[in-house]
Amino acid sequence: MPKIHSAAAREIGGRIRAVRQELGISLEDLGELSEISWTSIGKIERGASSPTAETLVRLASALEVDPGMFLSGISSDAYGQRERQVSVRDLIRARGEQQRARERG
């Protein structure tokens, strides 16, 4: 069984594969059009590799789709457990509380 990079990589790869297959082109064709090796594209499609932003843009351009369609609805949770679960809202709230504490005391 192939190693999966993450749930996000598997979903993104599946979306790329679906568009490629819908258009009826091979991995080799997509590799030539995007200037990315077809073996790398195969790893991305299987979810074994997580594509860079540049790779997503190159693939989307070659497939004539918006690169955002590959990322739509994917959150950081799909990349696995994070060490810190703090959002920007939590950070701003904590800083405000620290500032108020300094002002009081």
mmCIF file of N, CA, C and O in Angstrom, residues 12 15-16 19 23 53 55-72:
data_model
loop_
_atom_site.group_PDB
_atom_site.id
_atom_site.type_symbol
_atom_site.label_atom_id
_atom_site.label_comp_id
_atom_site.label_asym_id
_atom_site.label_seq_id
_atom_site.Cartn_x
_atom_site.Cartn_y
_atom_site.Cartn_z
ATOM 1 N N ILE A 12 -6.184 16.680 -2.665
ATOM 2 C CA ILE A 12 -5.686 17.532 -3.749
ATOM 3 C C ILE A 12 -5.302 16.679 -4.951
ATOM 4 O O ILE A 12 -5.664 16.986 -6.094
ATOM 5 N N ARG A 15 -8.276 15.421 -6.833
ATOM 6 C CA ARG A 15 -8.898 16.469 -7.646
ATOM 7 C C ARG A 15 -8.125 16.676 -8.948
ATOM 8 O O ARG A 15 -8.724 16.855 -10.010
ATOM 9 N N ILE A 16 -6.809 16.661 -8.853
ATOM 10 C CA ILE A 16 -5.983 16.814 -10.055
ATOM 11 C C ILE A 16 -6.233 15.642 -10.999
ATOM 12 O O ILE A 16 -6.449 15.837 -12.203
ATOM 13 N N VAL A 19 -9.631 15.882 -12.853
ATOM 14 C CA VAL A 19 -9.639 16.833 -13.972
ATOM 15 C C VAL A 19 -8.865 16.255 -15.153
ATOM 16 O O VAL A 19 -9.319 16.313 -16.302
ATOM 17 N N LEU A 23 -10.456 15.210 -18.873
ATOM 18 C CA LEU A 23 -9.959 15.753 -20.138
ATOM 19 C C LEU A 23 -9.392 14.663 -21.051
ATOM 20 O O LEU A 23 -9.106 14.917 -22.222
ATOM 21 N N ALA A 53 2.979 25.395 -4.097
ATOM 22 C CA ALA A 53 2.091 26.369 -4.744
ATOM 23 C C ALA A 53 2.438 26.486 -6.227
ATOM 24 O O ALA A 53 1.548 26.524 -7.089
ATOM 25 N N THR A 55 3.773 24.251 -8.182
ATOM 26 C CA THR A 55 3.320 23.052 -8.873
ATOM 27 C C THR A 55 1.821 23.090 -9.106
ATOM 28 O O THR A 55 1.344 22.758 -10.199
ATOM 29 N N LEU A 56 1.061 23.516 -8.100
ATOM 30 C CA LEU A 56 -0.391 23.621 -8.272
ATOM 31 C C LEU A 56 -0.753 24.593 -9.380
ATOM 32 O O LEU A 56 -1.640 24.317 -10.196
ATOM 33 N N VAL A 57 -0.075 25.713 -9.434
ATOM 34 C CA VAL A 57 -0.358 26.709 -10.469
ATOM 35 C C VAL A 57 0.010 26.165 -11.848
ATOM 36 O O VAL A 57 -0.747 26.331 -12.813
ATOM 37 N N ARG A 58 1.145 25.505 -11.957
ATOM 38 C CA ARG A 58 1.553 24.927 -13.243
ATOM 39 C C ARG A 58 0.550 23.869 -13.720
ATOM 40 O O ARG A 58 0.167 23.853 -14.895
ATOM 41 N N LEU A 59 0.132 22.998 -12.796
ATOM 42 C CA LEU A 59 -0.837 21.969 -13.169
ATOM 43 C C LEU A 59 -2.173 22.578 -13.549
ATOM 44 O O LEU A 59 -2.785 22.196 -14.557
ATOM 45 N N ALA A 60 -2.640 23.540 -12.765
ATOM 46 C CA ALA A 60 -3.920 24.186 -13.056
ATOM 47 C C ALA A 60 -3.874 24.911 -14.401
ATOM 48 O O ALA A 60 -4.836 24.842 -15.179
ATOM 49 N N SER A 61 -2.778 25.586 -14.672
ATOM 50 C CA SER A 61 -2.644 26.282 -15.956
ATOM 51 C C SER A 61 -2.686 25.297 -17.114
ATOM 52 O O SER A 61 -3.368 25.532 -18.116
ATOM 53 N N ALA A 62 -1.968 24.181 -16.962
ATOM 54 C CA ALA A 62 -1.959 23.169 -18.016
ATOM 55 C C ALA A 62 -3.346 22.557 -18.222
ATOM 56 O O ALA A 62 -3.733 22.247 -19.350
ATOM 57 N N LEU A 63 -4.088 22.402 -17.120
ATOM 58 C CA LEU A 63 -5.430 21.805 -17.197
ATOM 59 C C LEU A 63 -6.525 22.836 -17.471
ATOM 60 O O LEU A 63 -7.693 22.482 -17.602
ATOM 61 N N GLU A 64 -6.124 24.123 -17.523
ATOM 62 C CA GLU A 64 -7.046 25.232 -17.773
ATOM 63 C C GLU A 64 -8.162 25.319 -16.740
ATOM 64 O O GLU A 64 -9.340 25.441 -17.066
ATOM 65 N N VAL A 65 -7.752 25.235 -15.452
ATOM 66 C CA VAL A 65 -8.681 25.404 -14.339
ATOM 67 C C VAL A 65 -8.071 26.396 -13.356
ATOM 68 O O VAL A 65 -6.875 26.674 -13.396
ATOM 69 N N ASP A 66 -8.898 26.904 -12.465
ATOM 70 C CA ASP A 66 -8.422 27.799 -11.414
ATOM 71 C C ASP A 66 -7.686 26.960 -10.369
ATOM 72 O O ASP A 66 -8.228 25.965 -9.880
ATOM 73 N N PRO A 67 -6.459 27.336 -9.991
ATOM 74 C CA PRO A 67 -5.732 26.540 -8.999
ATOM 75 C C PRO A 67 -6.452 26.446 -7.656
ATOM 76 O O PRO A 67 -6.260 25.489 -6.909
ATOM 77 N N GLY A 68 -7.306 27.404 -7.368
ATOM 78 C CA GLY A 68 -8.058 27.384 -6.117
ATOM 79 C C GLY A 68 -8.976 26.182 -5.997
ATOM 80 O O GLY A 68 -9.283 25.757 -4.881
ATOM 81 N N MET A 69 -9.385 25.619 -7.116
ATOM 82 C CA MET A 69 -10.287 24.463 -7.044
ATOM 83 C C MET A 69 -9.607 23.265 -6.401
ATOM 84 O O MET A 69 -10.261 22.412 -5.823
ATOM 85 N N PHE A 70 -8.283 23.210 -6.472
ATOM 86 C CA PHE A 70 -7.564 22.104 -5.854
ATOM 87 C C PHE A 70 -7.492 22.250 -4.333
ATOM 88 O O PHE A 70 -7.328 21.271 -3.621
ATOM 89 N N LEU A 71 -7.603 23.483 -3.841
ATOM 90 C CA LEU A 71 -7.460 23.753 -2.410
ATOM 91 C C LEU A 71 -8.770 24.066 -1.700
ATOM 92 O O LEU A 71 -8.820 24.054 -0.468
ATOM 93 N N SER A 72 -9.803 24.346 -2.432
ATOM 94 C CA SER A 72 -11.073 24.761 -1.851
ATOM 95 C C SER A 72 -11.579 23.761 -0.807
ATOM 96 O O SER A 72 -11.657 22.556 -1.061
#
